Short mmCIF file of C-alpha atoms in Angstrom, two decimals:
data_model
loop_
_atom_site.label_atom_id
_atom_site.label_comp_id
_atom_site.label_asym_id
_atom_site.label_seq_id
_atom_site.Cartn_x
_atom_site.Cartn_y
_atom_site.Cartn_z
CA MET A 1 237.46 -179.16 -92.37
CA PRO A 2 234.49 -179.39 -89.22
CA ARG A 3 234.71 -176.41 -87.00
CA GLN A 4 236.77 -177.16 -83.65
CA ASN A 5 234.18 -178.54 -80.71
CA LEU A 6 234.43 -176.77 -77.20
CA ILE A 7 235.08 -177.86 -73.73
CA CYS A 8 235.68 -175.62 -70.94
CA ILE A 9 236.83 -176.39 -67.47
CA ALA A 10 236.08 -174.12 -64.96
CA LEU A 11 237.88 -175.44 -61.61
CA GLU A 12 236.47 -173.04 -58.21
CA ARG A 13 239.31 -172.52 -55.85
CA LEU A 14 242.52 -174.48 -57.15
CA HIS A 15 245.56 -172.73 -56.20
CA ALA A 16 248.17 -172.75 -58.84
CA GLY A 17 250.87 -173.07 -56.49
CA THR A 18 249.60 -176.40 -56.20
CA VAL A 19 250.40 -177.33 -59.57
CA GLY A 20 253.45 -179.22 -61.47
CA ALA A 21 252.94 -176.83 -64.45
CA TYR A 22 253.09 -173.43 -62.10
CA GLY A 23 256.43 -175.28 -60.04
CA ASN A 24 254.85 -177.28 -57.82
CA SER A 25 257.31 -180.45 -57.15
CA TRP A 26 255.85 -182.71 -54.32
CA ILE A 27 251.97 -182.77 -54.90
CA GLY A 28 251.84 -184.89 -58.26
CA THR A 29 249.38 -183.50 -60.58
CA ALA A 30 250.39 -185.52 -63.90
CA ALA A 31 247.33 -184.97 -65.91
CA LEU A 32 246.98 -181.15 -65.26
CA ASP A 33 250.98 -181.40 -66.26
CA GLU A 34 250.32 -183.25 -68.84
CA LEU A 35 247.34 -181.01 -70.60
CA ALA A 36 249.81 -178.03 -69.80
CA SER A 37 252.59 -179.61 -71.47
CA GLN A 38 250.58 -179.66 -74.66
CA SER A 39 249.07 -176.03 -74.14
CA PHE A 40 249.43 -172.26 -74.06
CA VAL A 41 249.81 -171.79 -70.27
CA PHE A 42 249.52 -168.28 -69.03
CA ASP A 43 251.29 -166.88 -65.72
CA GLN A 44 250.21 -163.80 -66.03
CA ALA A 45 246.60 -163.63 -65.99
CA TYR A 46 243.98 -162.12 -63.60
CA LEU A 47 240.68 -162.55 -62.32
CA GLU A 48 238.15 -159.88 -63.15
CA HIS A 49 236.40 -160.30 -59.75
CA THR A 50 237.03 -162.91 -56.83
CA ALA A 51 232.92 -163.19 -56.56
CA LEU A 52 231.99 -166.00 -59.27
CA ALA A 53 228.37 -164.01 -60.50
CA GLU A 54 231.05 -161.28 -61.55
CA PHE A 55 233.78 -163.95 -62.85
CA TYR A 56 230.91 -165.31 -65.47
CA ARG A 57 229.89 -161.96 -66.00
CA ALA A 58 232.81 -161.06 -67.75
CA ALA A 59 233.43 -164.90 -68.96
CA TRP A 60 229.91 -165.18 -70.74
CA TYR A 61 229.25 -161.98 -71.84
CA GLY A 62 232.84 -160.40 -72.15
CA ASN A 63 231.73 -157.42 -69.39
CA ARG A 64 233.83 -155.46 -67.30
CA THR A 65 232.59 -153.86 -65.82
CA GLY A 66 228.76 -153.79 -63.88
CA ASN A 67 227.70 -157.10 -62.81
CA LEU A 68 226.30 -160.25 -63.78
CA GLN A 69 222.75 -158.54 -63.53
CA SER A 70 223.07 -156.16 -65.77
CA ALA A 71 225.21 -158.04 -68.18
CA VAL A 72 222.42 -160.33 -68.76
CA GLU A 73 220.10 -157.13 -68.91
CA THR A 74 222.09 -155.51 -71.81
CA GLN A 75 223.98 -158.56 -73.66
CA GLN A 76 224.11 -161.36 -75.63
CA SER A 77 225.78 -164.48 -73.34
CA LEU A 78 228.36 -166.31 -74.82
CA PRO A 79 225.55 -170.10 -75.05
CA ARG A 80 223.31 -167.80 -77.44
CA LEU A 81 225.84 -166.84 -79.46
CA LEU A 82 227.04 -169.48 -79.73
CA ALA A 83 223.80 -171.59 -80.42
CA GLU A 84 223.09 -168.48 -83.40
CA ALA A 85 226.52 -169.82 -84.92
CA GLY A 86 225.46 -173.37 -84.70
CA PHE A 87 226.73 -175.24 -81.82
CA HIS A 88 225.57 -177.15 -79.31
CA THR A 89 225.87 -176.31 -76.08
CA ALA A 90 225.92 -178.05 -72.99
CA LEU A 91 226.98 -177.34 -69.20
CA VAL A 92 227.74 -179.89 -66.82
CA THR A 93 227.82 -178.33 -63.20
CA ASP A 94 227.92 -179.38 -59.24
CA SER A 95 226.67 -175.91 -58.67
CA ALA A 96 222.78 -175.25 -58.44
CA GLU A 97 223.86 -171.72 -57.99
CA VAL A 98 225.59 -171.61 -61.05
CA ALA A 99 223.13 -173.65 -62.42
CA GLY A 100 220.27 -171.28 -61.26
CA TRP A 101 221.87 -167.99 -62.92
CA LEU A 102 219.86 -167.18 -66.29
CA PRO A 103 222.50 -167.60 -68.42
CA ALA A 104 222.47 -170.83 -67.48
CA ALA A 105 219.34 -171.52 -69.37
CA GLU A 106 220.66 -170.80 -72.45
CA PHE A 107 222.76 -173.46 -72.59
CA SER A 108 221.27 -176.31 -74.70
CA GLU A 109 221.29 -178.62 -72.28
CA GLN A 110 221.54 -178.53 -68.13
CA LEU A 111 223.53 -181.50 -66.26
CA LEU A 112 223.27 -180.31 -62.62
CA VAL A 113 225.17 -183.40 -60.68
CA GLU A 114 223.81 -182.75 -56.74
CA PRO A 115 225.98 -183.37 -54.44
CA ALA A 116 225.38 -185.93 -51.32
CA ALA A 117 223.12 -184.87 -48.34
CA GLU A 118 225.55 -185.76 -45.94
CA PRO A 119 229.38 -186.25 -47.83
CA THR A 120 231.79 -187.85 -45.91
CA THR A 121 235.20 -189.10 -46.96
CA ALA A 122 234.97 -191.51 -49.36
CA GLU A 123 236.60 -195.42 -49.34
CA ASP A 124 237.42 -195.28 -53.59
CA SER A 125 238.01 -191.61 -55.54
CA ALA A 126 235.31 -192.93 -57.91
CA GLU A 127 232.72 -192.68 -54.97
CA THR A 128 233.61 -188.55 -54.50
CA GLU A 129 231.65 -186.07 -55.85
CA LEU A 130 234.15 -184.80 -58.15
CA ALA A 131 234.23 -188.32 -59.84
CA ARG A 132 230.78 -188.49 -59.92
CA LEU A 133 230.96 -185.18 -61.57
CA PHE A 134 234.02 -185.45 -64.57
CA SER A 135 231.86 -188.72 -65.14
CA THR A 136 228.80 -186.79 -66.18
CA ALA A 137 230.67 -185.45 -68.35
CA THR A 138 232.51 -187.79 -69.65
CA ASP A 139 229.16 -190.14 -70.64
CA TRP A 140 227.69 -186.95 -72.14
CA LEU A 141 231.23 -187.08 -74.97
CA ALA A 142 230.45 -190.94 -75.06
CA GLN A 143 226.86 -190.32 -76.86
CA PRO A 144 228.57 -188.68 -78.97
CA PRO A 145 226.92 -185.30 -78.91
CA PRO A 146 226.36 -183.31 -81.53
CA GLN A 147 229.52 -181.03 -83.34
CA PRO A 148 230.22 -178.93 -83.04
CA PHE A 149 228.91 -178.12 -79.67
CA CYS A 150 230.17 -176.40 -76.75
CA LEU A 151 230.73 -178.25 -73.25
CA TRP A 152 230.68 -175.75 -70.17
CA LEU A 153 231.80 -177.84 -67.37
CA HIS A 154 231.75 -175.98 -64.14
CA ALA A 155 233.20 -177.55 -60.57
CA ARG A 156 233.44 -176.26 -57.75
CA ALA A 157 236.42 -178.81 -56.75
CA MET A 158 238.02 -177.61 -53.77
CA ALA A 159 234.72 -175.44 -52.62
CA ALA A 160 233.18 -178.76 -52.27
CA ALA A 161 232.90 -181.30 -50.19
CA TRP A 162 236.89 -182.35 -49.37
CA ASP A 163 235.68 -186.16 -50.12
CA ALA A 164 238.52 -187.82 -51.07
CA PRO A 165 239.77 -190.76 -49.76
CA LEU A 166 241.64 -189.92 -46.94
CA ALA A 167 245.00 -191.87 -47.91
CA MET A 168 244.49 -188.87 -50.46
CA ARG A 169 245.58 -186.09 -47.75
CA ASN A 170 247.60 -188.58 -45.73
CA ARG A 171 250.34 -189.63 -47.53
CA PHE A 172 251.57 -185.46 -47.46
CA ALA A 173 252.02 -186.35 -44.18
CA GLU A 174 255.83 -187.32 -42.77
CA GLU A 175 256.83 -189.36 -40.09
CA ASP A 176 256.68 -186.68 -37.44
CA ASP A 177 254.09 -184.53 -38.20
CA PRO A 178 250.22 -185.55 -36.92
CA GLU A 179 247.66 -187.17 -39.08
CA PRO A 180 245.99 -184.26 -41.16
CA PRO A 181 242.14 -183.84 -40.03
CA LYS A 182 238.80 -185.83 -41.29
CA LEU A 183 237.41 -182.39 -42.14
CA VAL A 184 235.08 -182.57 -44.93
CA THR A 185 233.78 -179.29 -45.20
CA PRO A 186 236.43 -176.83 -46.72
CA PRO A 187 237.37 -174.13 -43.74
CA ASN A 188 236.94 -170.76 -44.32
CA TYR A 189 237.67 -168.58 -41.15
CA TRP A 190 240.76 -166.95 -39.75
CA LEU A 191 243.28 -168.30 -37.38
CA PRO A 192 243.90 -166.61 -34.40
CA ASP A 193 247.17 -164.97 -33.09
CA LYS A 194 247.89 -168.22 -31.33
CA PHE A 195 247.51 -171.36 -32.88
CA ASP A 196 248.98 -174.48 -32.93
CA PRO A 197 250.92 -175.19 -36.13
CA ASP A 198 249.91 -177.96 -36.80
CA GLU A 199 246.32 -176.84 -37.81
CA PRO A 200 247.59 -174.53 -40.97
CA LEU A 201 249.60 -177.69 -41.87
CA GLY A 202 247.09 -180.47 -41.84
CA ILE A 203 244.57 -178.62 -43.37
CA LYS A 204 247.30 -178.08 -46.11
CA HIS A 205 247.47 -181.68 -46.22
CA ALA A 206 243.82 -182.34 -46.82
CA TYR A 207 243.87 -179.58 -49.52
CA CYS A 208 246.32 -181.88 -51.46
CA GLY A 209 244.87 -184.60 -51.54
CA GLN A 210 241.65 -183.11 -53.37
CA VAL A 211 243.83 -181.78 -55.33
CA VAL A 212 245.46 -185.09 -56.57
CA LEU A 213 241.74 -187.04 -56.38
CA LEU A 214 240.63 -183.34 -58.90
CA ASP A 215 243.66 -184.60 -61.18
CA LEU A 216 242.45 -188.47 -61.30
CA CYS A 217 239.04 -187.06 -62.32
CA LEU A 218 240.78 -184.65 -65.11
CA GLY A 219 242.81 -187.24 -66.63
CA ALA A 220 239.98 -189.33 -67.12
CA LEU A 221 238.68 -187.22 -69.09
CA LEU A 222 241.52 -186.49 -71.08
CA ASP A 223 241.75 -190.20 -71.99
CA GLN A 224 238.79 -190.38 -72.98
CA LEU A 225 239.38 -187.74 -75.55
CA GLN A 226 242.72 -188.53 -76.33
CA GLU A 227 241.51 -192.09 -77.02
CA GLY A 228 238.41 -191.38 -79.15
CA PRO A 229 237.03 -189.54 -82.31
CA LEU A 230 237.08 -186.17 -80.92
CA ALA A 231 240.47 -185.80 -80.01
CA GLU A 232 241.38 -184.16 -83.35
CA ASN A 233 238.47 -181.18 -83.26
CA THR A 234 238.11 -180.65 -79.72
CA ALA A 235 240.25 -177.22 -77.98
CA LEU A 236 239.77 -177.46 -74.43
CA ALA A 237 240.60 -174.31 -71.71
CA LEU A 238 240.86 -175.00 -68.34
CA VAL A 239 240.71 -171.98 -65.42
CA SER A 240 240.53 -171.43 -61.93
CA THR A 241 237.43 -169.28 -60.74
CA GLY A 242 239.31 -168.28 -58.18
CA GLY A 243 242.56 -169.75 -56.17
CA THR A 244 242.64 -170.65 -52.23
CA HIS A 245 244.37 -168.69 -49.83
CA GLN A 246 248.80 -168.93 -50.70
CA ALA A 247 247.85 -169.15 -47.02
CA LEU A 248 247.66 -173.15 -47.53
CA LYS A 249 251.26 -173.27 -48.75
CA ALA A 250 252.55 -172.32 -45.78
CA ALA A 251 252.17 -173.40 -42.13
CA GLY A 252 250.97 -170.22 -39.73
CA CYS A 253 248.75 -168.48 -41.81
CA ALA A 254 245.48 -167.34 -41.94
CA VAL A 255 242.83 -169.74 -44.04
CA THR A 256 240.61 -167.64 -46.07
CA GLU A 257 238.05 -168.40 -48.72
CA VAL A 258 239.02 -166.56 -51.87
#
């Protein structure tokens, strides 16, 4: 029996409270929920650190103390250990930060999907940065890759441009709500003591539109896996590297990056 292939999908700033499997009933995350229904779902998992580099210190080195640099200097990384075990490894990411770390260079392949120089909201979901990233991953899986393999897909996700078609965010605004903002850069600021409550409400609607886009992109990758030859011997893990502040769930609170 062949060894299991591995796919790990790491998403930045996806809040568990926006996913149906974690209790959300009004956004609609069919792909995430379908994946959860076939998986172990952890509701008591905690990040080692909110900083991305420290998340990868734990994920790629199993190191609970210190920092990424000290782990690089003293321990073997996950991609190196997998390579020694006979796995072909690949990193697909839209994060130049992640791609630039030394452990990333230890993957057999590195595919960096460059973001748009001046991102704008897309006319079609296929034109978004997330769609281009997931399309790169699905193309890689369709080759097919050498087996056994480990594909690590890191997506800036909610920390990247909020470029989903405006219709995806507008669907969450009720009749009496203002039109959601057309912002593309993810907000990262504190609201003043006195603020317009429509502001965080619009940001919440825009965030939810990006969640819908993410779910569509993930669904396309899952469909390819389930319909192809890799379905029976590929294990998949999905994790968020840190959620957006709980304030996005309720108008009237500060908006910060976590």
